[in-house]
PDB file of C-alpha atoms in Angstrom:
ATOM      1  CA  UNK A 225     -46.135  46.055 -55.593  1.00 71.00           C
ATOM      2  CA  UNK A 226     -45.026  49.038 -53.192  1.00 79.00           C
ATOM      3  CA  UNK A 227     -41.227  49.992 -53.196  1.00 84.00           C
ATOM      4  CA  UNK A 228     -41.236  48.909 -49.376  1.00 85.00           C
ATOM      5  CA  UNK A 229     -42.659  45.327 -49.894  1.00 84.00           C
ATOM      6  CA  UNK A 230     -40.522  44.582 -52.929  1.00 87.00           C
ATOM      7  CA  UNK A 231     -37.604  45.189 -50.492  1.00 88.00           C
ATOM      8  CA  UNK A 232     -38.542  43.639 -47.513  1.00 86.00           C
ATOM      9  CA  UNK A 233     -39.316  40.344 -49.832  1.00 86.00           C
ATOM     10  CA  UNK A 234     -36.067  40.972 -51.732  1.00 88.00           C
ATOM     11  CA  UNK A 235     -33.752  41.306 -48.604  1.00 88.00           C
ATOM     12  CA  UNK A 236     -35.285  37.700 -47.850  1.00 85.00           C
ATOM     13  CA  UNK A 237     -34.227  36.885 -50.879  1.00 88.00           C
ATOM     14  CA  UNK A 238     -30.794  38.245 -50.058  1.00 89.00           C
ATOM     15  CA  UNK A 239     -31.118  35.914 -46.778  1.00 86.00           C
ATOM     16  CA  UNK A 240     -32.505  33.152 -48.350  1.00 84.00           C
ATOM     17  CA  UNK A 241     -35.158  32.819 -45.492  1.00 80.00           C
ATOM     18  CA  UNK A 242     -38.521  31.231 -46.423  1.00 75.00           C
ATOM     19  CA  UNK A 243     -40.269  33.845 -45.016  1.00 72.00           C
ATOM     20  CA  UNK A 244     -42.643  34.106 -48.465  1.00 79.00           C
ATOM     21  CA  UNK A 245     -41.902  30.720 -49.905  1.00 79.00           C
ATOM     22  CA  UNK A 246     -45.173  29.760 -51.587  1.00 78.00           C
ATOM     23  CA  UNK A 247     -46.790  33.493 -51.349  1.00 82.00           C
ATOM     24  CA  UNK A 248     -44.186  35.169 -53.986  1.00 87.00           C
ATOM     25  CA  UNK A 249     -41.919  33.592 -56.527  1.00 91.00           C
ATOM     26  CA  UNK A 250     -38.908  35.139 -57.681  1.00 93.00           C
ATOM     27  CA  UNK A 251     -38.469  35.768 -61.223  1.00 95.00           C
ATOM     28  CA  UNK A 252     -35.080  36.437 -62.368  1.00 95.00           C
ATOM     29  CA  UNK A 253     -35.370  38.851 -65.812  1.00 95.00           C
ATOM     30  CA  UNK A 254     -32.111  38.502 -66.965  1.00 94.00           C
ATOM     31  CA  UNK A 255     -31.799  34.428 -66.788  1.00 94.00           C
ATOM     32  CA  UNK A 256     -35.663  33.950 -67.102  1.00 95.00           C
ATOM     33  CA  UNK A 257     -35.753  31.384 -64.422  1.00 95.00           C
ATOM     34  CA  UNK A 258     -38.244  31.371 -61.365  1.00 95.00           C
ATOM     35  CA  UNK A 259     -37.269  30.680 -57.970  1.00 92.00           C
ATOM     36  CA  UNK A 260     -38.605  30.173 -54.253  1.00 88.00           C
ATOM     37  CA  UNK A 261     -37.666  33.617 -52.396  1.00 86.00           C
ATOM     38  CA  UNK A 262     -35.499  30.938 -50.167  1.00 84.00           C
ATOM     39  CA  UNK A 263     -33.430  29.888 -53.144  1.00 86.00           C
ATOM     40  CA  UNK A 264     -29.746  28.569 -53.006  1.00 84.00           C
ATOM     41  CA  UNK A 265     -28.711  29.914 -56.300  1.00 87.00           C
ATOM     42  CA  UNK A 266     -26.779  32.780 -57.183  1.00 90.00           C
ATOM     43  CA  UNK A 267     -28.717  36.296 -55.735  1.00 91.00           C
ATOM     44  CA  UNK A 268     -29.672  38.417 -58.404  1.00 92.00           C
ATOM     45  CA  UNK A 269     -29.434  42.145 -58.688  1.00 93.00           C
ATOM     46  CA  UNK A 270     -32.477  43.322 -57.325  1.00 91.00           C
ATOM     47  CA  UNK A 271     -33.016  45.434 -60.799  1.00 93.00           C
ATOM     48  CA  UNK A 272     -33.108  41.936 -62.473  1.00 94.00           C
ATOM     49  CA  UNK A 273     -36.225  40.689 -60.043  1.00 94.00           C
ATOM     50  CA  UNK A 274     -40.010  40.693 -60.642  1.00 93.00           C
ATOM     51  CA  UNK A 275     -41.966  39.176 -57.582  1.00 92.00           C
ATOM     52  CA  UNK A 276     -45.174  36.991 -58.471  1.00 91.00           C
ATOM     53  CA  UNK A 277     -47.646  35.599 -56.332  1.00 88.00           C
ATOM     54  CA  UNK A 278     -48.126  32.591 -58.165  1.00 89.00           C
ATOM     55  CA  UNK A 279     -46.064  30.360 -60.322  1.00 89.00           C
ATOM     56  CA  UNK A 280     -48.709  30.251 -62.475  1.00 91.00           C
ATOM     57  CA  UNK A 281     -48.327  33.886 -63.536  1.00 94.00           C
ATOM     58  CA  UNK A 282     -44.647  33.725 -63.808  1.00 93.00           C
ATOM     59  CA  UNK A 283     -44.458  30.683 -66.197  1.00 94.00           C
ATOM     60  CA  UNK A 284     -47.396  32.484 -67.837  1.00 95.00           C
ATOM     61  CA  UNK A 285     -44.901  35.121 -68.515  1.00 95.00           C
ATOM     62  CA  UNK A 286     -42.642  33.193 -70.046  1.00 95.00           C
ATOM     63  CA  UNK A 287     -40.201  32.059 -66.878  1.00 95.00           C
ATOM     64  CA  UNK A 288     -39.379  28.080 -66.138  1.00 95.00           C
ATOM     65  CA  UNK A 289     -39.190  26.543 -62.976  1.00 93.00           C
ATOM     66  CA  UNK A 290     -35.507  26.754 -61.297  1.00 92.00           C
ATOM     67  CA  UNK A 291     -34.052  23.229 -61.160  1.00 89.00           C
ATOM     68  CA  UNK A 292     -32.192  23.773 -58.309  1.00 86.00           C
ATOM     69  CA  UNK A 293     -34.969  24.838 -55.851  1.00 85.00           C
ATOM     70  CA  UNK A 294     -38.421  23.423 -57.997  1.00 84.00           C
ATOM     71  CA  UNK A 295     -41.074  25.857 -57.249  1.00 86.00           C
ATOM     72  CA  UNK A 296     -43.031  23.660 -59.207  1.00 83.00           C
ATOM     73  CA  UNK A 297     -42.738  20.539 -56.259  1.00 77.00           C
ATOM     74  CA  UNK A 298     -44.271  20.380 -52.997  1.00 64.00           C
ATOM     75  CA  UNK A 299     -47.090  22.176 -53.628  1.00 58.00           C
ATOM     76  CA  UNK A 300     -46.978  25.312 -50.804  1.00 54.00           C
ATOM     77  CA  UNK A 301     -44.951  22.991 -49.002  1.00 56.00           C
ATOM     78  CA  UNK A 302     -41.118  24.506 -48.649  1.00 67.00           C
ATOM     79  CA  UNK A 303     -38.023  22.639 -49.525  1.00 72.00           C
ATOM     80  CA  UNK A 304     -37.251  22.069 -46.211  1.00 77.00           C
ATOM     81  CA  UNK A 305     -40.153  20.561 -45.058  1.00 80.00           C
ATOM     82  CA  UNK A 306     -39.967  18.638 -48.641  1.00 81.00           C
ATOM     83  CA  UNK A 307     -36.546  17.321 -47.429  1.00 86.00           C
ATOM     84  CA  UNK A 308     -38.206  16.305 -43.978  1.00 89.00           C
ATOM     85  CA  UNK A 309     -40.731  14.395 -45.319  1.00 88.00           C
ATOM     86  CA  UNK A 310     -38.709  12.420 -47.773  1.00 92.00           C
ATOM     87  CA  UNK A 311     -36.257  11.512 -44.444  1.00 94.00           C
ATOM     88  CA  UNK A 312     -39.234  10.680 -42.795  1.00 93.00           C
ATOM     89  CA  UNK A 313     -40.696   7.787 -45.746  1.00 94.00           C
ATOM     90  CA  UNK A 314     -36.862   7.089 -45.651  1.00 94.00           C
ATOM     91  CA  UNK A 315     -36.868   6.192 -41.793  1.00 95.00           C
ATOM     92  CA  UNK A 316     -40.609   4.775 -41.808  1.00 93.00           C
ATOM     93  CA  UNK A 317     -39.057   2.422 -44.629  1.00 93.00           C
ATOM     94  CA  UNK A 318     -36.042   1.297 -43.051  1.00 93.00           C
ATOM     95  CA  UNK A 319     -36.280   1.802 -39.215  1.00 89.00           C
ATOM     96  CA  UNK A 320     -35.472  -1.928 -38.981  1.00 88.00           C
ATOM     97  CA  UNK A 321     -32.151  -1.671 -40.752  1.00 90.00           C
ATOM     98  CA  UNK A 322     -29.021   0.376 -39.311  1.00 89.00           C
ATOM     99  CA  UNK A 323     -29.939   3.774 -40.121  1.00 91.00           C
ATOM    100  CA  UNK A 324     -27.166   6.903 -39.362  1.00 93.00           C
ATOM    101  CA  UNK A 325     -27.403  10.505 -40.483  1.00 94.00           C
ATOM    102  CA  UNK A 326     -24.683   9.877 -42.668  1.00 95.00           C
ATOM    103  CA  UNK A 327     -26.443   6.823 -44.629  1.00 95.00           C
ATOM    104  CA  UNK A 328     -30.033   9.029 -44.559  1.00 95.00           C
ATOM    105  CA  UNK A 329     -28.413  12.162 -45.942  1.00 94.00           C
ATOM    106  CA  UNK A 330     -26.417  10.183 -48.516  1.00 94.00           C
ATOM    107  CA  UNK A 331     -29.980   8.367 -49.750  1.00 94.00           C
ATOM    108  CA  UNK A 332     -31.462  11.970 -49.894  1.00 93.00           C
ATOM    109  CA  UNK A 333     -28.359  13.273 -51.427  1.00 92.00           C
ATOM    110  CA  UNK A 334     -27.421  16.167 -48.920  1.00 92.00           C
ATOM    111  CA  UNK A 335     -24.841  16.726 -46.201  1.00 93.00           C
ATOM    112  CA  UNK A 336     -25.625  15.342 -42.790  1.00 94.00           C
ATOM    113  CA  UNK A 337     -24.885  18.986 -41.502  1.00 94.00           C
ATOM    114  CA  UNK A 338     -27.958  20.621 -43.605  1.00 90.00           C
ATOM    115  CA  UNK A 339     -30.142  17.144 -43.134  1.00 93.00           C
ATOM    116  CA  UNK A 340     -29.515  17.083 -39.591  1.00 94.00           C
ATOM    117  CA  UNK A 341     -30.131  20.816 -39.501  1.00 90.00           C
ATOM    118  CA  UNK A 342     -33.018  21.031 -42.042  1.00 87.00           C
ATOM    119  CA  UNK A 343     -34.857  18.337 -40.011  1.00 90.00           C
ATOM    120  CA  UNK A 344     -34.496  19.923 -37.111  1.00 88.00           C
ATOM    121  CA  UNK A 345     -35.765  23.583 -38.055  1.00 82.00           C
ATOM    122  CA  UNK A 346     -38.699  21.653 -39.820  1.00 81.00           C
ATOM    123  CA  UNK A 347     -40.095  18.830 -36.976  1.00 85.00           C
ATOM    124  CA  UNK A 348     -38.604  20.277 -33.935  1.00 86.00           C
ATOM    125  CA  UNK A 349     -36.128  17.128 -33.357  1.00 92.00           C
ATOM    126  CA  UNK A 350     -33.329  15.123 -34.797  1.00 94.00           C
ATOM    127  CA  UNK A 351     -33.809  12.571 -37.661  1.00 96.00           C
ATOM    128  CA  UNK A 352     -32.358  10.154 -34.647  1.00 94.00           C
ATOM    129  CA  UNK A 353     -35.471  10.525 -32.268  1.00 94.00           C
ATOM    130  CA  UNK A 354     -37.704  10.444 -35.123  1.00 94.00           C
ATOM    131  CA  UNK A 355     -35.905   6.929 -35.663  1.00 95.00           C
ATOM    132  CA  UNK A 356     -36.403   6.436 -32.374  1.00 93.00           C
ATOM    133  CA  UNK A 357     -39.844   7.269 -31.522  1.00 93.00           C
ATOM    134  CA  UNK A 358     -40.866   4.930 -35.111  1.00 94.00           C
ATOM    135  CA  UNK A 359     -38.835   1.836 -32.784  1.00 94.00           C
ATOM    136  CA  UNK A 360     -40.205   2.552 -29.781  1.00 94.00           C
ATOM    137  CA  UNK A 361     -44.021   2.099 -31.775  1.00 94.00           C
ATOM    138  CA  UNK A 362     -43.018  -0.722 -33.664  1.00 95.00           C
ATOM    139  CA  UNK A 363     -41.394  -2.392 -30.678  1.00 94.00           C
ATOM    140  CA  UNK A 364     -44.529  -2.043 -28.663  1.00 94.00           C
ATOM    141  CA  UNK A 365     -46.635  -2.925 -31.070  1.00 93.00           C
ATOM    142  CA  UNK A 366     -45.036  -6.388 -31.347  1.00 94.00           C
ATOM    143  CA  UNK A 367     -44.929  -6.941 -27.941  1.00 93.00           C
ATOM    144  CA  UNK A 368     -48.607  -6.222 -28.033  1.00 92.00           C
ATOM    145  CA  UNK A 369     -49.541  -7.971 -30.512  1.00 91.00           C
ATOM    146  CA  UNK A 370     -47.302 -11.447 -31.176  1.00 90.00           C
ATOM    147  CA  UNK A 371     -46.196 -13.725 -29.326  1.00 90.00           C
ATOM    148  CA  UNK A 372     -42.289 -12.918 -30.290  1.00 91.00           C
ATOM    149  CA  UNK A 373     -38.943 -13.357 -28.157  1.00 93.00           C
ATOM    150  CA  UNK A 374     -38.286 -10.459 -26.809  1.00 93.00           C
ATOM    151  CA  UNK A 375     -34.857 -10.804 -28.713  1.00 93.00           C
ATOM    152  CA  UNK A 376     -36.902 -11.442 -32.116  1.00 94.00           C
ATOM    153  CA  UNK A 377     -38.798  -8.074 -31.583  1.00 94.00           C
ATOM    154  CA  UNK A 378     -35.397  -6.299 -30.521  1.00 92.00           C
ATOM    155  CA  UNK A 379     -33.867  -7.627 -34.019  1.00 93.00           C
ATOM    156  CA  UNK A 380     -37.389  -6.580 -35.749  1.00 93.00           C
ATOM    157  CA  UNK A 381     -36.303  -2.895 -34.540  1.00 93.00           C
ATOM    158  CA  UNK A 382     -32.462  -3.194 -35.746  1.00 91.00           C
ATOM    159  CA  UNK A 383     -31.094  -4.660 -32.302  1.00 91.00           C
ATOM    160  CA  UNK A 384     -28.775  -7.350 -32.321  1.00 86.00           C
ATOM    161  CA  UNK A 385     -28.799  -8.442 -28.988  1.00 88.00           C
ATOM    162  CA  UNK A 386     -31.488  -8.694 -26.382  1.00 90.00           C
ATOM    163  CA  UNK A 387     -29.600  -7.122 -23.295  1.00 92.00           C
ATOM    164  CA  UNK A 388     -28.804  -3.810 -25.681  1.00 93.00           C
ATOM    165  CA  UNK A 389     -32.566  -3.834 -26.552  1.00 94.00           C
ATOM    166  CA  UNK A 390     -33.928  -4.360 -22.921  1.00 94.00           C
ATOM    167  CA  UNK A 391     -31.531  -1.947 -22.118  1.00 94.00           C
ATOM    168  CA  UNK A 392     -32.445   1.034 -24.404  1.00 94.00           C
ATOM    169  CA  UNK A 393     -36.785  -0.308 -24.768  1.00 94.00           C
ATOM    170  CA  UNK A 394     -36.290   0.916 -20.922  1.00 95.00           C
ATOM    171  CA  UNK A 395     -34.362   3.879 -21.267  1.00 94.00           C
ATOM    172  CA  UNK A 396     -37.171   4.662 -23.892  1.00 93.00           C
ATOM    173  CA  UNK A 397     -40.359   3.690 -21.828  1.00 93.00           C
ATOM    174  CA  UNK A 398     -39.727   3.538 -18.702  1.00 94.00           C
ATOM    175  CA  UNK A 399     -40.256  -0.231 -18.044  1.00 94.00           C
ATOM    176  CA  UNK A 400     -38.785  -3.327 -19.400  1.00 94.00           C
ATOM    177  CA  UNK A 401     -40.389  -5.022 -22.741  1.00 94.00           C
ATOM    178  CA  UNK A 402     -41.181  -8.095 -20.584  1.00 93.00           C
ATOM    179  CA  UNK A 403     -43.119  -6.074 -18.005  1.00 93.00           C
ATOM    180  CA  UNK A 404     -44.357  -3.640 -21.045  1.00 93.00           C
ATOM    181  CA  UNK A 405     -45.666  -7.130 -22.905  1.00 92.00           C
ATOM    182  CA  UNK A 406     -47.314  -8.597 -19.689  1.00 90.00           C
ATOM    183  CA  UNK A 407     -49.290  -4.627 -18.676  1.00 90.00           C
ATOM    184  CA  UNK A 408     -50.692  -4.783 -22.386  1.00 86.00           C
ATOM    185  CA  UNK A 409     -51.497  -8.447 -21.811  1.00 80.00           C
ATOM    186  CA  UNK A 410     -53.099  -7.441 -18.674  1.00 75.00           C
ATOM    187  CA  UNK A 411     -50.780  -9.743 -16.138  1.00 58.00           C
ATOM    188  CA  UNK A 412     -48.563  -8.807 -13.850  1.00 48.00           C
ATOM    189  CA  UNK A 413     -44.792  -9.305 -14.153  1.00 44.00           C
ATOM    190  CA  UNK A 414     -42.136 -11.514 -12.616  1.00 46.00           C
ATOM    191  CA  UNK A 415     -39.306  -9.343 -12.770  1.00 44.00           C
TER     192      UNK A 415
END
């Protein structure tokens, strides 16, 4: 590896950016411990670093897996968007329960701050419209497809009351769940 590349991956190193996450894996000489470039542990003197291109060849060498960022999990896949998709089974799992950031970070084990942040940087939105959006699906696909109350479907989505489901199914689509239920039906609405 070229004196200029080692830097440029080491000062991301120095960052902890994920620019090379899954194309080089840090190998610390000193602890004998191999890391994602992006690591959260303690940066090491850059004389202490060998860069490998697979994790393969640095466990080969006689380096295990750092426990803190597990090169070894998510395949190419980065922690962060690890950490995404775990919220996301989270959400998919529960998005008929009261969910908040704080509840979701503390079942994943983070701080809201670097879930809410992490999420964001990953999916391009908040874990809260994600939440959203999986209502908004689930709501209309009740309407479409039972014959619920429209305050059964709102409590099927986490709603207690009707009104504050009518309310926000609107804000959401753009027309009432009564009028949404009788377009999908194919009638016309009374409202």
């Amino acid at each position: 590896m070229d004196q200029i590349l080692f830097e440029r991956i080491y000062d991301s190193v120095v960052r902890r950016e994920p620019t090379y996450d899954g194309v080089y894996y840090t190998a610390v000489l000193t602890t004998h411990i191999v890391c994602r470039p992006s690591c959260r542990a303690r940066t090491p003197k850059a004389g202490n670093v060998v860069f490998y291109d697979s994790l393969e060849k640095a466990v080969a060498a006689g380096f295990r897996p750092c426990k803190r960022c597990k090169p070894e999990e998510g395949g190419v896949l980065r922690p962060d968007a690890v950490l995404a998709a775990q919220a996301d089974e989270l959400l998919a799992e529960r998005f008929g329960q009261k969910m908040t950031l704080q509840l979701l970070a503390g079942l994943l084990k983070v701080s809201p701050f670097h879930l809410q942040r992490t999420y964001k940087r990953v999916t391009g939105r908040s874990p809260a419209e994600r939440l959203d959006q999986l209502r908004v699906e689930k709501a209309c696909a009740l309407l479409a497809d039972t014959e619920l109350a429209v305050a059964e479907v709102g409590q099927a989505v986490s709603f207690r009351g009707p009104s504050h489901f009518a309310a926000w199914f609107t804000r959401k689509t753009g027309v009432s769940p009564t009028e949404y239920r009788s377009q999908i039906q194919g009638g016309t609405s009374n409202e």
